[in-house]
Amino acid sequence: MRLLLVEDELVAARLLAKGLRDHAYAVDVAADGASALVAAGINDYDVIVLDLGLPDVDGLEVCRSLREQGVHVPVLMLTARDAVQMRIAGLDSGADDYLTKPFDLDELLARLRALLRRGARALVPERLTVGPLVLDTRAQTASCGDVRLPLTTREYAFLEFLARHAGEVVGRSAIAEHVWDDSYDPLSNVIDVYVQRLRRKLALGGAEALIKTRRGAGYVLSEAD
Ligand code: CA
């Protein structure tokens, strides 16, 4: 899941980005409204966490501009003020939810899950099943029958992305965009390396054949041949 974090306080941003990455989000950080709008114009984010107080334009303005640009990705606004007026303004500007600082990482994660579950895109149901493979998107675990697959955070994120698009050919650029952040190097073979690792781990549950290669097109997670 690719997430844009818009937060100007560097230490807070770094901590939050780390917490989110530990929970399988690919995180880009923007430190002001202008770079947030540029990043959102380039990348296809799954969700945006937007601080209200920014050094240039405030979060309300950023949110309004996003919606005017036709960017309909879910936005969770962070506000230091728990004023009713502020929350109303945030929701009116096009935000989908808000959270008052200081907040617990667990609450942020729960709200992100809720945002990603609802709405037109319904990105993350709680359970994803493909043949013998079952993903629990809350616990971020994958198992085949009784076998829990020992996945790293990034491996889980990759497998979840494939599972959300089960039966569809998923191209390398879509994988890079939603599973990796800005640090992804398009010239590297990191996606192939991860596919090999995932197949080895799926093999522990007898399910290595679930990931199929479509030469020149990408990968498909599917039970069918
Ligand atoms: Ca701020």
mmCIF file of N, CA, C and O in Angstrom, residues 2-49:
data_model
loop_
_atom_site.group_PDB
_atom_site.id
_atom_site.type_symbol
_atom_site.label_atom_id
_atom_site.label_comp_id
_atom_site.label_asym_id
_atom_site.label_seq_id
_atom_site.Cartn_x
_atom_site.Cartn_y
_atom_site.Cartn_z
ATOM 1 N N ARG A 2 0.697 2.096 -0.978
ATOM 2 C CA ARG A 2 1.562 3.280 -1.109
ATOM 3 C C ARG A 2 0.895 4.455 -0.421
ATOM 4 O O ARG A 2 -0.254 4.787 -0.712
ATOM 5 N N LEU A 3 1.639 5.088 0.475
ATOM 6 C CA LEU A 3 1.081 6.152 1.306
ATOM 7 C C LEU A 3 1.929 7.403 1.188
ATOM 8 O O LEU A 3 3.157 7.329 1.199
ATOM 9 N N LEU A 4 1.274 8.547 1.069
ATOM 10 C CA LEU A 4 1.981 9.829 1.108
ATOM 11 C C LEU A 4 1.744 10.463 2.470
ATOM 12 O O LEU A 4 0.595 10.681 2.863
ATOM 13 N N LEU A 5 2.831 10.735 3.169
ATOM 14 C CA LEU A 5 2.751 11.393 4.470
ATOM 15 C C LEU A 5 3.178 12.844 4.288
ATOM 16 O O LEU A 5 4.288 13.111 3.840
ATOM 17 N N VAL A 6 2.266 13.765 4.602
ATOM 18 C CA VAL A 6 2.576 15.189 4.457
ATOM 19 C C VAL A 6 2.712 15.773 5.860
ATOM 20 O O VAL A 6 1.714 15.903 6.594
ATOM 21 N N GLU A 7 3.930 16.031 6.252
ATOM 22 C CA GLU A 7 4.199 16.487 7.634
ATOM 23 C C GLU A 7 5.497 17.268 7.617
ATOM 24 O O GLU A 7 6.514 16.799 7.091
ATOM 25 N N ASP A 8 5.475 18.478 8.157
ATOM 26 C CA ASP A 8 6.664 19.340 8.090
ATOM 27 C C ASP A 8 7.605 19.141 9.271
ATOM 28 O O ASP A 8 8.765 19.522 9.190
ATOM 29 N N GLU A 9 7.100 18.557 10.366
ATOM 30 C CA GLU A 9 8.010 18.350 11.504
ATOM 31 C C GLU A 9 8.824 17.080 11.240
ATOM 32 O O GLU A 9 8.289 15.972 11.236
ATOM 33 N N LEU A 10 10.133 17.280 11.034
ATOM 34 C CA LEU A 10 10.969 16.200 10.519
ATOM 35 C C LEU A 10 11.039 14.985 11.429
ATOM 36 O O LEU A 10 10.950 13.851 10.975
ATOM 37 N N VAL A 11 11.206 15.237 12.722
ATOM 38 C CA VAL A 11 11.338 14.109 13.652
ATOM 39 C C VAL A 11 10.032 13.317 13.706
ATOM 40 O O VAL A 11 10.025 12.084 13.610
ATOM 41 N N ALA A 12 8.923 14.043 13.816
ATOM 42 C CA ALA A 12 7.617 13.379 13.845
ATOM 43 C C ALA A 12 7.379 12.599 12.555
ATOM 44 O O ALA A 12 6.902 11.461 12.584
ATOM 45 N N ALA A 13 7.756 13.214 11.434
ATOM 46 C CA ALA A 13 7.548 12.565 10.134
ATOM 47 C C ALA A 13 8.365 11.283 10.046
ATOM 48 O O ALA A 13 7.888 10.254 9.563
ATOM 49 N N ARG A 14 9.619 11.349 10.513
ATOM 50 C CA ARG A 14 10.495 10.179 10.414
ATOM 51 C C ARG A 14 9.962 9.029 11.271
ATOM 52 O O ARG A 14 9.922 7.882 10.847
ATOM 53 N N LEU A 15 9.533 9.367 12.492
ATOM 54 C CA LEU A 15 8.995 8.342 13.397
ATOM 55 C C LEU A 15 7.742 7.695 12.820
ATOM 56 O O LEU A 15 7.584 6.472 12.835
ATOM 57 N N LEU A 16 6.864 8.567 12.322
ATOM 58 C CA LEU A 16 5.599 8.073 11.789
ATOM 59 C C LEU A 16 5.845 7.217 10.539
ATOM 60 O O LEU A 16 5.252 6.140 10.388
ATOM 61 N N ALA A 17 6.753 7.682 9.671
ATOM 62 C CA ALA A 17 7.061 6.925 8.453
ATOM 63 C C ALA A 17 7.618 5.557 8.829
ATOM 64 O O ALA A 17 7.264 4.535 8.227
ATOM 65 N N LYS A 18 8.474 5.508 9.836
ATOM 66 C CA LYS A 18 9.034 4.231 10.260
ATOM 67 C C LYS A 18 7.939 3.295 10.765
ATOM 68 O O LYS A 18 7.884 2.126 10.414
ATOM 69 N N GLY A 19 7.049 3.844 11.609
ATOM 70 C CA GLY A 19 5.953 3.037 12.144
ATOM 71 C C GLY A 19 5.076 2.476 11.032
ATOM 72 O O GLY A 19 4.654 1.317 11.072
ATOM 73 N N LEU A 20 4.817 3.313 10.021
ATOM 74 C CA LEU A 20 3.973 2.868 8.907
ATOM 75 C C LEU A 20 4.703 1.830 8.055
ATOM 76 O O LEU A 20 4.099 0.844 7.620
ATOM 77 N N ARG A 21 5.996 2.048 7.822
ATOM 78 C CA ARG A 21 6.768 1.075 7.025
ATOM 79 C C ARG A 21 6.821 -0.272 7.729
ATOM 80 O O ARG A 21 6.766 -1.324 7.090
ATOM 81 N N ASP A 22 6.921 -0.231 9.061
ATOM 82 C CA ASP A 22 6.924 -1.483 9.827
ATOM 83 C C ASP A 22 5.608 -2.239 9.649
ATOM 84 O O ASP A 22 5.512 -3.419 9.965
ATOM 85 N N HIS A 23 4.578 -1.522 9.204
ATOM 86 C CA HIS A 23 3.284 -2.164 8.978
ATOM 87 C C HIS A 23 2.967 -2.260 7.490
ATOM 88 O O HIS A 23 1.807 -2.140 7.084
ATOM 89 N N ALA A 24 4.008 -2.423 6.700
ATOM 90 C CA ALA A 24 3.891 -2.804 5.281
ATOM 91 C C ALA A 24 3.414 -1.685 4.357
ATOM 92 O O ALA A 24 3.038 -1.946 3.222
ATOM 93 N N TYR A 25 3.440 -0.436 4.822
ATOM 94 C CA TYR A 25 3.149 0.661 3.902
ATOM 95 C C TYR A 25 4.435 1.104 3.222
ATOM 96 O O TYR A 25 5.487 1.165 3.867
ATOM 97 N N ALA A 26 4.344 1.418 1.939
ATOM 98 C CA ALA A 26 5.443 2.088 1.235
ATOM 99 C C ALA A 26 5.181 3.579 1.392
ATOM 100 O O ALA A 26 4.142 4.081 0.959
ATOM 101 N N VAL A 27 6.090 4.279 2.073
ATOM 102 C CA VAL A 27 5.800 5.652 2.501
ATOM 103 C C VAL A 27 6.702 6.658 1.796
ATOM 104 O O VAL A 27 7.926 6.520 1.807
ATOM 105 N N ASP A 28 6.106 7.683 1.187
ATOM 106 C CA ASP A 28 6.847 8.859 0.737
ATOM 107 C C ASP A 28 6.486 9.990 1.687
ATOM 108 O O ASP A 28 5.342 10.086 2.139
ATOM 109 N N VAL A 29 7.464 10.849 1.969
ATOM 110 C CA VAL A 29 7.199 11.974 2.870
ATOM 111 C C VAL A 29 7.325 13.279 2.091
ATOM 112 O O VAL A 29 8.284 13.480 1.352
ATOM 113 N N ALA A 30 6.341 14.160 2.259
ATOM 114 C CA ALA A 30 6.414 15.513 1.705
ATOM 115 C C ALA A 30 6.379 16.473 2.889
ATOM 116 O O ALA A 30 5.596 16.292 3.811
ATOM 117 N N ALA A 31 7.251 17.492 2.866
ATOM 118 C CA ALA A 31 7.375 18.379 4.023
ATOM 119 C C ALA A 31 6.583 19.668 3.878
ATOM 120 O O ALA A 31 6.546 20.483 4.801
ATOM 121 N N ASP A 32 5.943 19.861 2.735
ATOM 122 C CA ASP A 32 5.085 21.048 2.593
ATOM 123 C C ASP A 32 3.978 20.768 1.577
ATOM 124 O O ASP A 32 3.993 19.726 0.904
ATOM 125 N N GLY A 33 3.044 21.697 1.487
ATOM 126 C CA GLY A 33 1.879 21.490 0.635
ATOM 127 C C GLY A 33 2.235 21.398 -0.843
ATOM 128 O O GLY A 33 1.689 20.565 -1.571
ATOM 129 N N ALA A 34 3.162 22.249 -1.278
ATOM 130 C CA ALA A 34 3.507 22.271 -2.701
ATOM 131 C C ALA A 34 4.098 20.929 -3.133
ATOM 132 O O ALA A 34 3.701 20.366 -4.164
ATOM 133 N N SER A 35 5.035 20.388 -2.339
ATOM 134 C CA SER A 35 5.623 19.111 -2.761
ATOM 135 C C SER A 35 4.622 17.970 -2.617
ATOM 136 O O SER A 35 4.695 16.973 -3.344
ATOM 137 N N ALA A 36 3.668 18.117 -1.689
ATOM 138 C CA ALA A 36 2.618 17.101 -1.578
ATOM 139 C C ALA A 36 1.796 17.044 -2.863
ATOM 140 O O ALA A 36 1.493 15.968 -3.385
ATOM 141 N N LEU A 37 1.443 18.218 -3.392
ATOM 142 C CA LEU A 37 0.628 18.257 -4.609
ATOM 143 C C LEU A 37 1.406 17.697 -5.800
ATOM 144 O O LEU A 37 0.846 16.993 -6.636
ATOM 145 N N VAL A 38 2.709 17.998 -5.855
ATOM 146 C CA VAL A 38 3.534 17.459 -6.942
ATOM 147 C C VAL A 38 3.582 15.928 -6.849
ATOM 148 O O VAL A 38 3.323 15.218 -7.822
ATOM 149 N N ALA A 39 3.870 15.419 -5.628
ATOM 150 C CA ALA A 39 3.982 13.970 -5.440
ATOM 151 C C ALA A 39 2.662 13.279 -5.795
ATOM 152 O O ALA A 39 2.645 12.237 -6.451
ATOM 153 N N ALA A 40 1.538 13.881 -5.367
ATOM 154 C CA ALA A 40 0.232 13.261 -5.623
ATOM 155 C C ALA A 40 -0.118 13.307 -7.108
ATOM 156 O O ALA A 40 -0.905 12.498 -7.591
ATOM 157 N N GLY A 41 0.485 14.264 -7.837
ATOM 158 C CA GLY A 41 0.254 14.336 -9.278
ATOM 159 C C GLY A 41 1.038 13.265 -10.023
ATOM 160 O O GLY A 41 0.644 12.837 -11.099
ATOM 161 N N ILE A 42 2.156 12.849 -9.445
ATOM 162 C CA ILE A 42 3.029 11.884 -10.126
ATOM 163 C C ILE A 42 2.657 10.448 -9.770
ATOM 164 O O ILE A 42 2.575 9.584 -10.625
ATOM 165 N N ASN A 43 2.459 10.200 -8.476
ATOM 166 C CA ASN A 43 2.283 8.824 -7.999
ATOM 167 C C ASN A 43 0.824 8.501 -7.719
ATOM 168 O O ASN A 43 0.048 9.370 -7.348
ATOM 169 N N ASP A 44 0.500 7.226 -7.869
ATOM 170 C CA ASP A 44 -0.865 6.769 -7.640
ATOM 171 C C ASP A 44 -0.964 6.248 -6.200
ATOM 172 O O ASP A 44 -0.846 5.060 -5.962
ATOM 173 N N TYR A 45 -1.155 7.172 -5.254
ATOM 174 C CA TYR A 45 -1.192 6.760 -3.845
ATOM 175 C C TYR A 45 -2.489 6.036 -3.515
ATOM 176 O O TYR A 45 -3.532 6.321 -4.095
ATOM 177 N N ASP A 46 -2.391 5.149 -2.529
ATOM 178 C CA ASP A 46 -3.587 4.465 -2.040
ATOM 179 C C ASP A 46 -4.248 5.265 -0.928
ATOM 180 O O ASP A 46 -5.448 5.161 -0.713
ATOM 181 N N VAL A 47 -3.441 6.058 -0.216
ATOM 182 C CA VAL A 47 -3.982 6.864 0.876
ATOM 183 C C VAL A 47 -2.990 7.988 1.195
ATOM 184 O O VAL A 47 -1.781 7.843 0.981
ATOM 185 N N ILE A 48 -3.526 9.123 1.662
ATOM 186 C CA ILE A 48 -2.674 10.260 2.028
ATOM 187 C C ILE A 48 -2.955 10.634 3.487
ATOM 188 O O ILE A 48 -4.112 10.736 3.894
ATOM 189 N N VAL A 49 -1.881 10.787 4.278
ATOM 190 C CA VAL A 49 -2.001 11.290 5.650
ATOM 191 C C VAL A 49 -1.473 12.713 5.621
ATOM 192 O O VAL A 49 -0.316 12.960 5.270
#
